[in-house]
């Protein structure tokens, strides 16, 4: 008897029964309410502007669309948002995002990501399971004035369901081919007028899609689970404080890479002798508070993120035992943002913010070159610290015409402690232990925009700037490849937004020009065993 087949059949009916049962109890959560497109508020604007008031290209993907389109991870947004692309390089470790063609495969990203007020500074945290999502906001174009570093392409702001807005129980399950199944559930409770809380969880499994000819087993099996908890306290109308904690653990087989023959335009089977994988633990916590008066509002967000992972990869991707790498990462990021802004509906509004962060990296790379009977271990202890102050003003010249101007100053410094240990043919090589001098940089990021609104239409023109910081390459073979400089961008944009057919259809049109200076370019090291960044003029 085929017990595996029987198990899947039983599981399918269990999932179907549970879905119908729970859905009947929580229909209130799944009701699709009509949305006035002109009234959509963009939280990523930091002053909660309505979509037509924001002089920038923006996409908003609500939970109803996320559920209907079966968006289960970040890369699924590629088909839902214009100028957005997230390729799959075989594991969650390499998860770059490109907006308007601007992105980066290695080192720091070119697109910013915030999830429930927590900044995700590293691409290795970008690909995570979607559950409990309220909405996704994607702002296209540089967002340097409000967000600073690594937002040259744009910013993605993700908000999860709040027990302030949703109460009850929510359950979802799925099953598919290739051994795919998943569950997620959430409980949302407003305890009283002051306290509300929620807890939610998620589990995803698939057997993999690609078979390794060498081992006759799938190479990309995945198991992942996550938890999220929110607790909010609102003792008065003027003050509230909320803690949001999230955890995810994932285990992946990885890298279904194969040889492509350009002459015959055929792809060979996946065929390599060593098991490859990527395991990651991700934890984040944000403490967010708001205090408001009749004239101004203060908010502060303190956040912490931990990323711990292990990568094993057969780098030659062949049946021969040539080249194998094991890499460990331990990243800790602490950040805080204090924001004060006006809360009146007069002709002039403003916001002023201060931001600071500290990142600590502990990376180890163990390389085995079997053809040379050589093994070496590279240890990188790197730290990055930064601070910023920013301001933005909005002046309504008339009821229909407004001017937005802002400026930000970012300063950061980084340092690297590098240790190289190795052995060849059984002989220990002399270690190289080096502490490199600090790298320091400061950058000024201006912005100006004009916005004209009339009925259900708005026209805007804007200039904005952004940058990616310079830093240390963690793979280098020549002294000149150790560091790279920052990359700067200037963007000019003209756009139109309109709602038609009695607010049932929204349309957006934009023309933009990006100018990049000191562009950071991906290169392969001379030996072919790794990659590094260098600067290459402008584009």
PDB file of C-alpha atoms in Angstrom, residues 203-369:
ATOM      1  CA  UNK A 203       3.835  26.609   9.145  1.00  0.00           C
ATOM      2  CA  UNK A 204       4.870  25.812   5.544  1.00  0.00           C
ATOM      3  CA  UNK A 205       6.280  22.637   3.982  1.00  0.00           C
ATOM      4  CA  UNK A 206       7.142  21.461   0.499  1.00  0.00           C
ATOM      5  CA  UNK A 207       9.019  18.398  -0.725  1.00  0.00           C
ATOM      6  CA  UNK A 208      10.984  20.362  -3.320  1.00  0.00           C
ATOM      7  CA  UNK A 209      10.671  20.835  -7.067  1.00  0.00           C
ATOM      8  CA  UNK A 210      14.083  19.807  -8.456  1.00  0.00           C
ATOM      9  CA  UNK A 211      15.773  16.397  -8.224  1.00  0.00           C
ATOM     10  CA  UNK A 212      19.518  15.925  -7.850  1.00  0.00           C
ATOM     11  CA  UNK A 213      20.543  13.235 -10.332  1.00  0.00           C
ATOM     12  CA  UNK A 214      23.540  12.272  -8.174  1.00  0.00           C
ATOM     13  CA  UNK A 215      21.557  11.484  -4.999  1.00  0.00           C
ATOM     14  CA  UNK A 216      18.133  10.882  -6.599  1.00  0.00           C
ATOM     15  CA  UNK A 217      16.548  13.211  -4.031  1.00  0.00           C
ATOM     16  CA  UNK A 218      15.062  16.703  -4.158  1.00  0.00           C
ATOM     17  CA  UNK A 219      17.479  19.544  -3.526  1.00  0.00           C
ATOM     18  CA  UNK A 220      15.054  22.285  -2.437  1.00  0.00           C
ATOM     19  CA  UNK A 221      12.856  20.839   0.301  1.00  0.00           C
ATOM     20  CA  UNK A 222      11.594  23.519   2.711  1.00  0.00           C
ATOM     21  CA  UNK A 223      10.193  23.600   6.239  1.00  0.00           C
ATOM     22  CA  UNK A 224       9.386  26.926   7.848  1.00  0.00           C
ATOM     23  CA  UNK A 225       7.393  28.124  10.841  1.00  0.00           C
ATOM     24  CA  UNK A 226       6.796  31.510  12.439  1.00  0.00           C
ATOM     25  CA  UNK A 227       5.100  33.233  15.377  1.00  0.00           C
ATOM     26  CA  UNK A 228       3.971  36.803  16.002  1.00  0.00           C
ATOM     27  CA  UNK A 229       2.676  38.500  19.156  1.00  0.00           C
ATOM     28  CA  UNK A 230       1.267  41.985  19.642  1.00  0.00           C
ATOM     29  CA  UNK A 231       0.342  43.710  22.904  1.00  0.00           C
ATOM     30  CA  UNK A 232      -1.030  47.248  22.974  1.00  0.00           C
ATOM     31  CA  UNK A 233      -1.803  49.502  25.934  1.00  0.00           C
ATOM     32  CA  UNK A 234      -3.796  52.705  25.441  1.00  0.00           C
ATOM     33  CA  UNK A 235      -4.422  54.393  28.800  1.00  0.00           C
ATOM     34  CA  UNK A 236      -5.774  57.587  27.196  1.00  0.00           C
ATOM     35  CA  UNK A 237      -6.740  59.086  23.871  1.00  0.00           C
ATOM     36  CA  UNK A 238      -3.400  60.875  23.724  1.00  0.00           C
ATOM     37  CA  UNK A 239      -0.996  58.055  24.564  1.00  0.00           C
ATOM     38  CA  UNK A 240      -0.489  54.443  23.483  1.00  0.00           C
ATOM     39  CA  UNK A 241       2.379  51.971  23.560  1.00  0.00           C
ATOM     40  CA  UNK A 242       2.690  48.681  21.663  1.00  0.00           C
ATOM     41  CA  UNK A 243       5.139  45.808  21.537  1.00  0.00           C
ATOM     42  CA  UNK A 244       5.342  43.632  18.408  1.00  0.00           C
ATOM     43  CA  UNK A 245       7.539  40.519  18.402  1.00  0.00           C
ATOM     44  CA  UNK A 246       8.051  38.148  15.453  1.00  0.00           C
ATOM     45  CA  UNK A 247      10.012  34.913  15.040  1.00  0.00           C
ATOM     46  CA  UNK A 248      10.705  32.679  12.038  1.00  0.00           C
ATOM     47  CA  UNK A 249      12.751  29.521  11.620  1.00  0.00           C
ATOM     48  CA  UNK A 250      13.331  27.987   8.201  1.00  0.00           C
ATOM     49  CA  UNK A 251      15.240  24.960   6.926  1.00  0.00           C
ATOM     50  CA  UNK A 252      15.899  24.785   3.196  1.00  0.00           C
ATOM     51  CA  UNK A 253      17.625  22.491   0.813  1.00  0.00           C
ATOM     52  CA  UNK A 254      19.194  24.804  -1.689  1.00  0.00           C
ATOM     53  CA  UNK A 255      20.613  25.725  -5.045  1.00  0.00           C
ATOM     54  CA  UNK A 256      19.055  23.683  -7.876  1.00  0.00           C
ATOM     55  CA  UNK A 257      21.748  24.959 -10.240  1.00  0.00           C
ATOM     56  CA  UNK A 258      22.626  23.162 -13.471  1.00  0.00           C
ATOM     57  CA  UNK A 259      24.754  23.671 -16.581  1.00  0.00           C
ATOM     58  CA  UNK A 260      23.110  25.515 -19.473  1.00  0.00           C
ATOM     59  CA  UNK A 261      24.425  24.772 -22.967  1.00  0.00           C
ATOM     60  CA  UNK A 262      24.220  27.975 -25.020  1.00  0.00           C
ATOM     61  CA  UNK A 263      24.781  26.103 -28.294  1.00  0.00           C
ATOM     62  CA  UNK A 264      21.920  23.624 -27.897  1.00  0.00           C
ATOM     63  CA  UNK A 265      19.894  25.884 -25.572  1.00  0.00           C
ATOM     64  CA  UNK A 266      19.311  22.986 -23.194  1.00  0.00           C
ATOM     65  CA  UNK A 267      19.758  22.669 -19.446  1.00  0.00           C
ATOM     66  CA  UNK A 268      21.485  19.647 -17.946  1.00  0.00           C
ATOM     67  CA  UNK A 269      19.990  17.919 -14.899  1.00  0.00           C
ATOM     68  CA  UNK A 270      20.910  19.127 -11.422  1.00  0.00           C
ATOM     69  CA  UNK A 271      23.857  16.888 -10.574  1.00  0.00           C
ATOM     70  CA  UNK A 272      26.252  17.450  -7.661  1.00  0.00           C
ATOM     71  CA  UNK A 273      27.665  15.221  -4.919  1.00  0.00           C
ATOM     72  CA  UNK A 274      27.477  17.304  -1.713  1.00  0.00           C
ATOM     73  CA  UNK A 275      24.254  18.297   0.059  1.00  0.00           C
ATOM     74  CA  UNK A 276      23.550  22.042  -0.011  1.00  0.00           C
ATOM     75  CA  UNK A 277      21.273  23.848   2.415  1.00  0.00           C
ATOM     76  CA  UNK A 278      20.359  27.099   4.119  1.00  0.00           C
ATOM     77  CA  UNK A 279      19.006  27.313   7.685  1.00  0.00           C
ATOM     78  CA  UNK A 280      17.913  30.626   9.187  1.00  0.00           C
ATOM     79  CA  UNK A 281      16.502  31.921  12.465  1.00  0.00           C
ATOM     80  CA  UNK A 282      15.048  35.429  12.407  1.00  0.00           C
ATOM     81  CA  UNK A 283      13.708  37.374  15.404  1.00  0.00           C
ATOM     82  CA  UNK A 284      12.577  40.980  15.643  1.00  0.00           C
ATOM     83  CA  UNK A 285      10.956  43.099  18.326  1.00  0.00           C
ATOM     84  CA  UNK A 286       9.653  46.669  18.219  1.00  0.00           C
ATOM     85  CA  UNK A 287       8.472  48.907  21.047  1.00  0.00           C
ATOM     86  CA  UNK A 288       6.389  51.687  19.514  1.00  0.00           C
ATOM     87  CA  UNK A 289       4.808  54.579  21.417  1.00  0.00           C
ATOM     88  CA  UNK A 290       2.706  57.589  20.438  1.00  0.00           C
ATOM     89  CA  UNK A 291       1.850  60.741  22.356  1.00  0.00           C
ATOM     90  CA  UNK A 292      -0.243  63.532  20.872  1.00  0.00           C
ATOM     91  CA  UNK A 293      -1.475  66.986  21.814  1.00  0.00           C
ATOM     92  CA  UNK A 294      -3.768  69.362  19.978  1.00  0.00           C
ATOM     93  CA  UNK A 295      -0.834  70.759  17.985  1.00  0.00           C
ATOM     94  CA  UNK A 296       1.876  68.086  17.696  1.00  0.00           C
ATOM     95  CA  UNK A 297       2.456  64.363  17.906  1.00  0.00           C
ATOM     96  CA  UNK A 298       5.489  62.458  19.158  1.00  0.00           C
ATOM     97  CA  UNK A 299       6.311  58.857  18.267  1.00  0.00           C
ATOM     98  CA  UNK A 300       9.290  56.701  19.155  1.00  0.00           C
ATOM     99  CA  UNK A 301      10.223  53.244  17.887  1.00  0.00           C
ATOM    100  CA  UNK A 302      12.967  51.158  19.465  1.00  0.00           C
ATOM    101  CA  UNK A 303      13.695  47.907  17.631  1.00  0.00           C
ATOM    102  CA  UNK A 304      15.964  44.880  17.787  1.00  0.00           C
ATOM    103  CA  UNK A 305      16.603  42.217  15.159  1.00  0.00           C
ATOM    104  CA  UNK A 306      18.593  38.996  15.337  1.00  0.00           C
ATOM    105  CA  UNK A 307      19.519  36.935  12.273  1.00  0.00           C
ATOM    106  CA  UNK A 308      21.396  33.669  12.710  1.00  0.00           C
ATOM    107  CA  UNK A 309      22.019  31.359   9.764  1.00  0.00           C
ATOM    108  CA  UNK A 310      24.129  28.591   8.244  1.00  0.00           C
ATOM    109  CA  UNK A 311      24.785  27.992   4.555  1.00  0.00           C
ATOM    110  CA  UNK A 312      26.268  24.808   3.081  1.00  0.00           C
ATOM    111  CA  UNK A 313      26.921  24.848  -0.654  1.00  0.00           C
ATOM    112  CA  UNK A 314      28.623  22.576  -3.180  1.00  0.00           C
ATOM    113  CA  UNK A 315      30.141  25.489  -5.072  1.00  0.00           C
ATOM    114  CA  UNK A 316      31.348  23.470  -8.077  1.00  0.00           C
ATOM    115  CA  UNK A 317      27.810  22.082  -8.698  1.00  0.00           C
ATOM    116  CA  UNK A 318      29.216  18.904 -10.236  1.00  0.00           C
ATOM    117  CA  UNK A 319      29.510  15.188  -9.323  1.00  0.00           C
ATOM    118  CA  UNK A 320      33.198  15.814  -8.567  1.00  0.00           C
ATOM    119  CA  UNK A 321      34.320  16.653  -5.027  1.00  0.00           C
ATOM    120  CA  UNK A 322      36.082  19.940  -5.821  1.00  0.00           C
ATOM    121  CA  UNK A 323      34.890  22.913  -3.804  1.00  0.00           C
ATOM    122  CA  UNK A 324      32.630  23.123  -0.725  1.00  0.00           C
ATOM    123  CA  UNK A 325      31.748  26.082   1.509  1.00  0.00           C
ATOM    124  CA  UNK A 326      30.106  26.378   4.918  1.00  0.00           C
ATOM    125  CA  UNK A 327      29.187  29.876   6.029  1.00  0.00           C
ATOM    126  CA  UNK A 328      27.800  31.104   9.367  1.00  0.00           C
ATOM    127  CA  UNK A 329      26.254  34.499  10.059  1.00  0.00           C
ATOM    128  CA  UNK A 330      25.239  36.114  13.320  1.00  0.00           C
ATOM    129  CA  UNK A 331      23.787  39.604  12.909  1.00  0.00           C
ATOM    130  CA  UNK A 332      22.344  41.867  15.590  1.00  0.00           C
ATOM    131  CA  UNK A 333      20.756  45.224  14.793  1.00  0.00           C
ATOM    132  CA  UNK A 334      19.490  47.819  17.273  1.00  0.00           C
ATOM    133  CA  UNK A 335      17.777  50.995  16.081  1.00  0.00           C
ATOM    134  CA  UNK A 336      15.722  53.889  17.408  1.00  0.00           C
ATOM    135  CA  UNK A 337      13.728  56.604  15.684  1.00  0.00           C
ATOM    136  CA  UNK A 338      12.188  59.632  17.392  1.00  0.00           C
ATOM    137  CA  UNK A 339       9.690  61.602  15.311  1.00  0.00           C
ATOM    138  CA  UNK A 340       7.833  64.828  16.141  1.00  0.00           C
ATOM    139  CA  UNK A 341       5.273  66.251  13.731  1.00  0.00           C
ATOM    140  CA  UNK A 342       2.435  68.743  13.516  1.00  0.00           C
ATOM    141  CA  UNK A 343      -1.170  67.535  13.727  1.00  0.00           C
ATOM    142  CA  UNK A 344      -3.144  70.469  12.389  1.00  0.00           C
ATOM    143  CA  UNK A 345      -5.002  70.883   9.132  1.00  0.00           C
ATOM    144  CA  UNK A 346      -3.644  74.351   8.405  1.00  0.00           C
ATOM    145  CA  UNK A 347      -1.582  75.457   5.445  1.00  0.00           C
ATOM    146  CA  UNK A 348       1.762  74.485   6.978  1.00  0.00           C
ATOM    147  CA  UNK A 349       2.735  71.103   8.386  1.00  0.00           C
ATOM    148  CA  UNK A 350       6.111  69.729   9.418  1.00  0.00           C
ATOM    149  CA  UNK A 351       7.951  66.762  10.826  1.00  0.00           C
ATOM    150  CA  UNK A 352      11.350  66.424  12.485  1.00  0.00           C
ATOM    151  CA  UNK A 353      13.129  63.148  13.228  1.00  0.00           C
ATOM    152  CA  UNK A 354      16.265  61.640  14.697  1.00  0.00           C
ATOM    153  CA  UNK A 355      17.432  58.118  13.858  1.00  0.00           C
ATOM    154  CA  UNK A 356      20.281  55.944  15.119  1.00  0.00           C
ATOM    155  CA  UNK A 357      21.367  52.336  14.695  1.00  0.00           C
ATOM    156  CA  UNK A 358      24.099  49.835  15.473  1.00  0.00           C
ATOM    157  CA  UNK A 359      24.795  46.622  13.548  1.00  0.00           C
ATOM    158  CA  UNK A 360      27.151  43.878  14.718  1.00  0.00           C
ATOM    159  CA  UNK A 361      28.198  41.070  12.338  1.00  0.00           C
ATOM    160  CA  UNK A 362      30.006  37.869  13.242  1.00  0.00           C
ATOM    161  CA  UNK A 363      30.624  35.901  10.029  1.00  0.00           C
ATOM    162  CA  UNK A 364      32.629  32.725   9.505  1.00  0.00           C
ATOM    163  CA  UNK A 365      33.392  31.172   6.107  1.00  0.00           C
ATOM    164  CA  UNK A 366      34.952  27.700   5.946  1.00  0.00           C
ATOM    165  CA  UNK A 367      36.260  26.800   2.456  1.00  0.00           C
ATOM    166  CA  UNK A 368      37.458  23.373   1.286  1.00  0.00           C
ATOM    167  CA  UNK A 369      39.423  23.188  -1.991  1.00  0.00           C
TER     168      UNK A 369
END
